[in-house]
Amino acid sequence: MRIFPLVYVLGYICLFFSCQKNEITFPKISDDETGNTSIMELKKQYKNPGTFWTITEDIRISGIVIANDENGNFYKKIIIQDSSGGIAINIDGYELYKEYPIGRKLNINCKNLTLNDYAHSINLGFKINEDQPLLLPIPRKITGNYIKKGGFDYDLKPRLVTISQLSTDLHDSHQNTLVKLEGLQPSMRDKNKTLADPNKRWPSSSYTLYDCQGNILVLRTSSYSNLASEPLPTDNGSIIGIFTPYFQEKIADKAKRDEKNITLRNINELDFSNPRCNNNPEELRKAKQKRTKKY
Amino acid sequence: MKIQILALWSYILFSGNEFIIFQSFAQEQLYPKSIYHKRLRPDSLAFKELNYIEFDENETEDEETSYTTKTNPILRGNADVLVKNSAFIFNGSGFRFRGYDFRENQLYLNGMPIRNLERKYPGYNYFLGITELLYSKTIERGNNSTTFTPGGLGVFTNFSVNAHEFNPKLRLRYSSANRSYRHRVSLNYHSGIGKSKWAISNILTGRFGKGYFDGTFLNSIGGYLGLSKIIDNHSLSLNILGGLLNNARPSATLLETRALANSLRYNPLWGLDHNKERNSRIQSLYQLYSQFSHTWRINTNAELKNNLSFTINSQVNSSFDWFDGTNPSPEYYRKLPSFYQLKNQQSVADLLKTFLKDNHNALQVNFAKIRDIHKNVQNNSEDNSGIRAHYIIAERVVNRQQIAISSTYSRKFSSFSLYLGLFSAGEKSNNFMRVGDLLGANYWLDVNNFFPTDLLHESYDENPEQLVQNNLLSPNRKVKTGEKYRYNYDLFLLNNQLWVQGILSLEKIELHLGLSMDHDLYFRQGHTKNGLFPNNSLGRSQINNFLSHQQKIGLSYKVNGKNHIYINALHNSQAPLAENLFTAAYLNNIITDKSKLTHNYNIETGYQHRSELLALHIDFFLTHSRNVRHIYRFYNDEFLSFGQYSLPNIHKIYYGTELGAEIQLPLHLNLSLITSIGNYRYINNPTAIITADNSPNISQTETIYFKNLPIEGSSQNAYAVSLFYYDPNFWYVGIHNVITHNQYAYMNPVRRSLPAIIDINPNKDQAKINEIFQPLKLPLQYFLNLTGGYSKRLKFKFSNKDNYGYLSFYLNVQNLLNRQNIISNAFEQLRYDFRRQNPNTFPARYMFAMGINYSLSVAFSF
């Protein structure tokens, strides 16, 4: 019967020296949800440029964030992309990159949101005024009603394209997607310039980039962005950025009307370290244009 | 006899208010033949006198102060357990018996529970500081065999208060202290039971003065009147307890403001108003309790006790209310340097820091500024009705009336004891808000001052004018001082209980079995029609009935004369408390899901040894609680409104071991050791039902990731070592070393949900997620306390018999080392910065223990 005290005393000693662990369980963001519509399918339902289409059906899209306001080159907007295409979502607020970092998956419940285009670049936002409609960014406080945040660090590789593969069509598949172009160079006239004006005398700067065949792409950078003071390189190389059309309806000249824009996300995606083209693409382009005019 | 011994083993008592007292072993039971015992504590009147004054103040008036800094409670064992080594005090620490909610412990007065039915806190506030009444008591562990209660998980204490149980005595007592008040005066008169078989008892107690922390005070008067008449084997008693209390308490503070104020007694709740110190939060209490008891000793083996009681209780808590302005608290986050630091405005933060360091008044409530605001409003006002108040002192009033009856019948057969009991209580509690002080303005407009107009909710376009009304029956009412506003409702509560218990005592074995049934009924009756909830705020809610039950069983085996072991098991179900049933009783009749009752399962085993020199008790316990409910009410930044997180399905586990040892040393020394080592944690991820006061439409659910996190508020490990010296000349001195640790700050459930970390990339910043989820562990607390007492018999006596006069002294010093930065408890703010996903925007608040503090009592009696 002497066993009893021993058992209890030993039990006590065991517990006395036992230690506590706090193994926290963390919530996992569920990424199972996918939209019921691809981004391109949604965009194709928006048929006439310059109109406002407020979505009344249950349309849900899903995509990966490819651009945000982190470096200030995009303002009150983020861009998401899926395998079919990309779309800009206008959100009212600053520091959107904290909530919508690049590589984050988002599920968008499009019901009650509105599609509209800016020079053929399609945006998703919030409509006000029935009579004279205006597309506003989605108010920050209610973004939660429309945007469901998913997981992080989805690695979305840029599509390798050439300038001629891009078009300013309303439903161009590369519009608002992450693209990579190689063998581009700026004009020698733009030597010693910065990407934009850090003194903000004008809101943004545009530089024409040429490929060796004389096709052009316009690099647009906001003067309010962190990239504004970066020097514009002079060599030839590759660029990764968001392609957007800048279709100016009122201009009759097709060459000038169909402006193709690229917007940088960060300076590392500009890699111009190769020697320039042997020929002069600018001359080539002028010659091309002359030829076009002749006919 | 056996029952008593078992009862006395319940050596750990903790009061409902965060104190613990380790009640050690009943010496005369432990050492029946001990010469030490006889030498140390002769059964002298001198020592008995000390019993009465050793009760220090227990600041237990307020059930809601579970969070404030406490001084020591003192609930001493029964008269003979006496003295000195039996009580260890965890000064101000948040120790709770086995980590349970305090409400698992209940108080009884003459065998009848004392508590309100709404919140069910143990009814310390019934005593209003009349600590002399706490002296004769029985403490029982609820999962063991019990005699006056069906029991439960916690510890149950019955105070026996009857005029005829007091010896004839006139006593005058004065205490000086530097804790929550300065002075205490107490006058007792007990007639004792004379030839007429009548007895009368009177106690009058007053407590006055400023408290330890800045801006605090306590003024209170408590009175007791007892009348007893003994007729043959019947005793009839009337006990009336009543009094008033006015108490300004300290608040938990931010580390930032405490450091800026450079004061260890910093309290942000007070400020100068017309050059007078004024506390913005004052608690007033008015209470009258009367109990009529009847005890019938049918024969030597049978007894019947009946009680009838009436309680009238009014509790008023004042605090600021405001509209169209910022929180007047000097600790409001936008008023602090840290706010600017978070916004990366270091220079502003530094400037503000310097300013606050030099102007400590800016760290207190600015009444003058409020009065100025009201003056300026007057200048701009075009309305004849005067100034609309932007800030007021509001009073939250609860008026309770309760009627209760109880009966307990006990019968002893040769080896079997039977207990039967019933209890029934009905209560009405009227709750409303009242304007306490308009602070220079002329009226307060009775509309919803937190109504957010900028939210885009579809239903709000109906009639915005109506939606903001607190009461559609009297819209846009201008409220004057003393008038009710915002809400007004009654809660009706009924509790019926029936219980039976049997104890079989054989030579080697004792077996007990207990059963009880509870019926609870709650409904709400609204007197206002809220604009947001026009259909479910006025009138009666549905009637909610709950049936719950408890069964317990225990077996005890005597190994030999010195050793015995036991095992106990208990299961019970519990109805939700009314405060956890109504989501927002101040607004509407909406209740949370009531389909599931809380279930508790407890098993415990223990070993006891007693010999002349050593008494030892070790136990192990395991308790599992399922579907525990809790509602968190706070300002939700997501909805820009006050709102609720209702958690109806929290599962918890508590296990651990307790040890009590007492060793008699030579030279009149007595050494005792008490430890409580536990592991109390959540074992599931409960679901929160989220609602907001500003919208009938918001109702969403969120998983709260509590699994494996520790249960907060109570230190999980506590150790006390005490050494006492008893002198045969009626004095003693003792020191206590008390260590508590593994205590965690009360957690914010919002921080343990997905939305709190949704924007943090776990691949890059897991450390930040850890920081948000990790519970805040408080540093180890160490106290060195000292107690001592002396009682001297005076030469003269007043009446015949042995009624000598006595002069007694009692001293209690806590935190002898004057350690100033002991954190007694902490609370994560329930507000959360979703935008920045930063837990430090609203950092935790801390309660600090007092530095060296004392209480000295002198009593003169004859």
PDB file of C-alpha atoms in Angstrom, chain B residues 453-611:
ATOM      1  CA  THR B 453     -24.016  58.006 -42.314  1.00  0.00           C
ATOM      2  CA  ASP B 454     -21.294  57.232 -44.780  1.00  0.00           C
ATOM      3  CA  LEU B 455     -21.902  53.553 -45.152  1.00  0.00           C
ATOM      4  CA  LEU B 456     -23.592  52.295 -48.236  1.00  0.00           C
ATOM      5  CA  HIS B 457     -26.221  49.989 -46.903  1.00  0.00           C
ATOM      6  CA  GLU B 458     -29.147  49.330 -49.077  1.00  0.00           C
ATOM      7  CA  SER B 459     -31.787  49.298 -46.392  1.00  0.00           C
ATOM      8  CA  TYR B 460     -30.851  52.722 -45.100  1.00  0.00           C
ATOM      9  CA  ASP B 461     -32.575  54.654 -47.794  1.00  0.00           C
ATOM     10  CA  GLU B 462     -36.001  54.041 -46.292  1.00  0.00           C
ATOM     11  CA  ASN B 463     -36.129  56.802 -43.784  1.00  0.00           C
ATOM     12  CA  PRO B 464     -32.820  57.959 -42.371  1.00  0.00           C
ATOM     13  CA  GLU B 465     -34.539  60.237 -39.897  1.00  0.00           C
ATOM     14  CA  GLN B 466     -36.165  57.236 -38.248  1.00  0.00           C
ATOM     15  CA  LEU B 467     -33.153  54.996 -38.327  1.00  0.00           C
ATOM     16  CA  VAL B 468     -31.106  57.186 -36.018  1.00  0.00           C
ATOM     17  CA  GLN B 469     -33.754  57.233 -33.305  1.00  0.00           C
ATOM     18  CA  ASN B 470     -32.991  55.480 -30.074  1.00  0.00           C
ATOM     19  CA  ASN B 471     -36.678  55.516 -29.350  1.00  0.00           C
ATOM     20  CA  LEU B 472     -39.267  55.963 -32.047  1.00  0.00           C
ATOM     21  CA  LEU B 473     -41.877  56.530 -29.352  1.00  0.00           C
ATOM     22  CA  SER B 474     -40.233  59.836 -28.444  1.00  0.00           C
ATOM     23  CA  PRO B 475     -38.057  60.897 -31.377  1.00  0.00           C
ATOM     24  CA  ASN B 476     -35.410  63.615 -31.051  1.00  0.00           C
ATOM     25  CA  ARG B 477     -36.093  63.961 -27.357  1.00  0.00           C
ATOM     26  CA  LYS B 478     -34.077  66.509 -25.435  1.00  0.00           C
ATOM     27  CA  VAL B 479     -32.855  64.839 -22.275  1.00  0.00           C
ATOM     28  CA  LYS B 480     -32.100  66.684 -19.054  1.00  0.00           C
ATOM     29  CA  THR B 481     -29.976  65.635 -16.097  1.00  0.00           C
ATOM     30  CA  GLY B 482     -31.375  62.620 -14.325  1.00  0.00           C
ATOM     31  CA  GLU B 483     -33.571  61.573 -17.217  1.00  0.00           C
ATOM     32  CA  LYS B 484     -33.364  58.243 -18.959  1.00  0.00           C
ATOM     33  CA  TYR B 485     -32.141  57.883 -22.511  1.00  0.00           C
ATOM     34  CA  ARG B 486     -30.853  55.500 -25.165  1.00  0.00           C
ATOM     35  CA  TYR B 487     -32.224  52.258 -23.796  1.00  0.00           C
ATOM     36  CA  ASN B 488     -34.561  50.999 -21.159  1.00  0.00           C
ATOM     37  CA  TYR B 489     -35.447  47.378 -20.732  1.00  0.00           C
ATOM     38  CA  ASP B 490     -36.246  44.784 -18.118  1.00  0.00           C
ATOM     39  CA  LEU B 491     -34.856  41.326 -17.847  1.00  0.00           C
ATOM     40  CA  PHE B 492     -36.972  38.752 -16.090  1.00  0.00           C
ATOM     41  CA  LEU B 493     -35.141  35.756 -14.775  1.00  0.00           C
ATOM     42  CA  LEU B 494     -36.198  32.673 -12.936  1.00  0.00           C
ATOM     43  CA  ASN B 495     -34.020  29.928 -11.532  1.00  0.00           C
ATOM     44  CA  ASN B 496     -35.274  26.722  -9.923  1.00  0.00           C
ATOM     45  CA  GLN B 497     -33.061  24.067  -8.534  1.00  0.00           C
ATOM     46  CA  LEU B 498     -33.641  20.697  -6.987  1.00  0.00           C
ATOM     47  CA  TRP B 499     -30.861  18.524  -5.668  1.00  0.00           C
ATOM     48  CA  VAL B 500     -30.167  15.371  -3.755  1.00  0.00           C
ATOM     49  CA  GLN B 501     -27.004  13.871  -2.428  1.00  0.00           C
ATOM     50  CA  GLY B 502     -26.156  10.715  -0.577  1.00  0.00           C
ATOM     51  CA  ILE B 503     -22.991   9.781   1.238  1.00  0.00           C
ATOM     52  CA  LEU B 504     -22.249   6.223   2.277  1.00  0.00           C
ATOM     53  CA  SER B 505     -19.476   5.897   4.840  1.00  0.00           C
ATOM     54  CA  LEU B 506     -18.059   2.466   5.511  1.00  0.00           C
ATOM     55  CA  GLU B 507     -14.999   1.471   7.450  1.00  0.00           C
ATOM     56  CA  LYS B 508     -12.548   1.695   4.539  1.00  0.00           C
ATOM     57  CA  ILE B 509     -14.625   3.294   1.882  1.00  0.00           C
ATOM     58  CA  GLU B 510     -16.719   6.341   1.425  1.00  0.00           C
ATOM     59  CA  LEU B 511     -18.960   6.819  -1.571  1.00  0.00           C
ATOM     60  CA  HIS B 512     -20.949   9.866  -2.532  1.00  0.00           C
ATOM     61  CA  LEU B 513     -23.472  10.438  -5.248  1.00  0.00           C
ATOM     62  CA  GLY B 514     -25.155  13.717  -6.138  1.00  0.00           C
ATOM     63  CA  LEU B 515     -27.785  14.769  -8.615  1.00  0.00           C
ATOM     64  CA  SER B 516     -29.310  18.108  -9.372  1.00  0.00           C
ATOM     65  CA  MET B 517     -31.694  19.653 -11.852  1.00  0.00           C
ATOM     66  CA  ASP B 518     -31.862  23.282 -12.818  1.00  0.00           C
ATOM     67  CA  HIS B 519     -34.476  25.203 -14.663  1.00  0.00           C
ATOM     68  CA  ASP B 520     -33.720  28.689 -15.958  1.00  0.00           C
ATOM     69  CA  LEU B 521     -36.074  31.038 -17.673  1.00  0.00           C
ATOM     70  CA  TYR B 522     -35.201  34.401 -19.219  1.00  0.00           C
ATOM     71  CA  PHE B 523     -37.016  36.974 -21.195  1.00  0.00           C
ATOM     72  CA  ARG B 524     -36.537  40.599 -22.022  1.00  0.00           C
ATOM     73  CA  GLN B 525     -39.107  43.347 -22.015  1.00  0.00           C
ATOM     74  CA  GLY B 526     -38.087  46.393 -24.028  1.00  0.00           C
ATOM     75  CA  HIS B 527     -39.479  49.827 -23.211  1.00  0.00           C
ATOM     76  CA  THR B 528     -37.952  51.628 -26.189  1.00  0.00           C
ATOM     77  CA  LYS B 529     -38.498  51.186 -29.901  1.00  0.00           C
ATOM     78  CA  ASN B 530     -35.123  51.450 -31.595  1.00  0.00           C
ATOM     79  CA  GLY B 531     -35.055  52.956 -35.077  1.00  0.00           C
ATOM     80  CA  LEU B 532     -32.768  50.268 -36.413  1.00  0.00           C
ATOM     81  CA  PHE B 533     -34.681  47.438 -34.804  1.00  0.00           C
ATOM     82  CA  PRO B 534     -38.266  48.706 -34.776  1.00  0.00           C
ATOM     83  CA  ASN B 535     -39.766  45.226 -34.840  1.00  0.00           C
ATOM     84  CA  ASN B 536     -37.768  43.518 -32.153  1.00  0.00           C
ATOM     85  CA  SER B 537     -36.791  46.109 -29.589  1.00  0.00           C
ATOM     86  CA  LEU B 538     -40.076  47.118 -27.966  1.00  0.00           C
ATOM     87  CA  GLY B 539     -42.062  44.631 -25.957  1.00  0.00           C
ATOM     88  CA  ARG B 540     -41.432  41.132 -24.803  1.00  0.00           C
ATOM     89  CA  SER B 541     -38.897  38.814 -26.307  1.00  0.00           C
ATOM     90  CA  GLN B 542     -39.494  35.142 -26.688  1.00  0.00           C
ATOM     91  CA  ILE B 543     -39.391  33.209 -23.447  1.00  0.00           C
ATOM     92  CA  ASN B 544     -36.263  31.119 -23.157  1.00  0.00           C
ATOM     93  CA  ASN B 545     -36.369  27.999 -21.040  1.00  0.00           C
ATOM     94  CA  PHE B 546     -33.383  25.892 -20.192  1.00  0.00           C
ATOM     95  CA  LEU B 547     -33.182  22.618 -18.362  1.00  0.00           C
ATOM     96  CA  SER B 548     -29.797  21.584 -17.120  1.00  0.00           C
ATOM     97  CA  HIS B 549     -28.557  18.929 -14.780  1.00  0.00           C
ATOM     98  CA  GLN B 550     -25.576  17.701 -12.849  1.00  0.00           C
ATOM     99  CA  GLN B 551     -24.422  14.351 -11.625  1.00  0.00           C
ATOM    100  CA  LYS B 552     -21.385  13.550  -9.567  1.00  0.00           C
ATOM    101  CA  ILE B 553     -19.891  10.525  -7.958  1.00  0.00           C
ATOM    102  CA  GLY B 554     -16.878   9.984  -5.756  1.00  0.00           C
ATOM    103  CA  LEU B 555     -15.074   7.230  -4.001  1.00  0.00           C
ATOM    104  CA  SER B 556     -12.610   7.562  -1.183  1.00  0.00           C
ATOM    105  CA  TYR B 557     -10.448   4.764   0.158  1.00  0.00           C
ATOM    106  CA  LYS B 558      -8.605   4.725   3.456  1.00  0.00           C
ATOM    107  CA  VAL B 559      -5.311   3.015   2.943  1.00  0.00           C
ATOM    108  CA  ASN B 560      -4.542   3.270   6.618  1.00  0.00           C
ATOM    109  CA  GLY B 561      -4.963   5.713   9.414  1.00  0.00           C
ATOM    110  CA  LYS B 562      -2.580   8.214   7.881  1.00  0.00           C
ATOM    111  CA  ASN B 563      -3.193   7.904   4.183  1.00  0.00           C
ATOM    112  CA  HIS B 564      -6.187   7.940   1.984  1.00  0.00           C
ATOM    113  CA  ILE B 565      -6.896   8.325  -1.699  1.00  0.00           C
ATOM    114  CA  TYR B 566      -9.975   9.392  -3.564  1.00  0.00           C
ATOM    115  CA  ILE B 567     -11.406   9.788  -6.993  1.00  0.00           C
ATOM    116  CA  ASN B 568     -14.264  12.082  -8.022  1.00  0.00           C
ATOM    117  CA  ALA B 569     -16.115  12.612 -11.251  1.00  0.00           C
ATOM    118  CA  LEU B 570     -18.659  15.195 -12.261  1.00  0.00           C
ATOM    119  CA  HIS B 571     -20.649  16.066 -15.320  1.00  0.00           C
ATOM    120  CA  ASN B 572     -23.002  18.967 -15.661  1.00  0.00           C
ATOM    121  CA  SER B 573     -24.751  21.056 -18.219  1.00  0.00           C
ATOM    122  CA  GLN B 574     -25.230  24.776 -17.800  1.00  0.00           C
ATOM    123  CA  ALA B 575     -27.766  27.165 -19.207  1.00  0.00           C
ATOM    124  CA  PRO B 576     -26.245  30.211 -20.876  1.00  0.00           C
ATOM    125  CA  LEU B 577     -26.065  33.316 -18.749  1.00  0.00           C
ATOM    126  CA  ALA B 578     -28.554  35.961 -19.728  1.00  0.00           C
ATOM    127  CA  GLU B 579     -25.687  38.267 -20.626  1.00  0.00           C
ATOM    128  CA  ASN B 580     -24.415  35.681 -23.090  1.00  0.00           C
ATOM    129  CA  LEU B 581     -27.829  34.836 -24.467  1.00  0.00           C
ATOM    130  CA  PHE B 582     -29.025  38.245 -25.605  1.00  0.00           C
ATOM    131  CA  THR B 583     -26.634  39.486 -28.250  1.00  0.00           C
ATOM    132  CA  ALA B 584     -27.291  43.130 -27.428  1.00  0.00           C
ATOM    133  CA  ALA B 585     -29.951  43.389 -24.762  1.00  0.00           C
ATOM    134  CA  TYR B 586     -29.545  47.173 -24.732  1.00  0.00           C
ATOM    135  CA  LEU B 587     -30.804  47.261 -28.313  1.00  0.00           C
ATOM    136  CA  ASN B 588     -33.094  44.412 -29.116  1.00  0.00           C
ATOM    137  CA  ASN B 589     -34.597  41.040 -28.321  1.00  0.00           C
ATOM    138  CA  ILE B 590     -32.240  39.100 -30.554  1.00  0.00           C
ATOM    139  CA  ILE B 591     -30.723  36.026 -28.954  1.00  0.00           C
ATOM    140  CA  THR B 592     -27.798  33.896 -29.975  1.00  0.00           C
ATOM    141  CA  ASP B 593     -28.202  30.285 -30.939  1.00  0.00           C
ATOM    142  CA  LYS B 594     -29.490  28.636 -27.793  1.00  0.00           C
ATOM    143  CA  SER B 595     -29.691  25.057 -28.943  1.00  0.00           C
ATOM    144  CA  LYS B 596     -26.521  23.945 -27.208  1.00  0.00           C
ATOM    145  CA  LEU B 597     -25.900  24.012 -23.484  1.00  0.00           C
ATOM    146  CA  THR B 598     -22.451  24.196 -22.001  1.00  0.00           C
ATOM    147  CA  HIS B 599     -21.239  20.817 -20.774  1.00  0.00           C
ATOM    148  CA  ASN B 600     -18.501  20.278 -18.226  1.00  0.00           C
ATOM    149  CA  TYR B 601     -16.775  16.995 -17.501  1.00  0.00           C
ATOM    150  CA  ASN B 602     -14.444  16.748 -14.563  1.00  0.00           C
ATOM    151  CA  ILE B 603     -12.423  13.981 -13.051  1.00  0.00           C
ATOM    152  CA  GLU B 604     -10.034  14.280 -10.167  1.00  0.00           C
ATOM    153  CA  THR B 605      -7.986  12.044  -7.985  1.00  0.00           C
ATOM    154  CA  GLY B 606      -6.035  12.835  -4.903  1.00  0.00           C
ATOM    155  CA  TYR B 607      -3.916  11.520  -2.129  1.00  0.00           C
ATOM    156  CA  GLN B 608      -3.837  12.741   1.435  1.00  0.00           C
ATOM    157  CA  HIS B 609      -1.436  12.038   4.172  1.00  0.00           C
ATOM    158  CA  ARG B 610      -1.508  13.276   7.664  1.00  0.00           C
ATOM    159  CA  SER B 611       0.766  12.575  10.534  1.00  0.00           C
TER     160      SER B 611
END
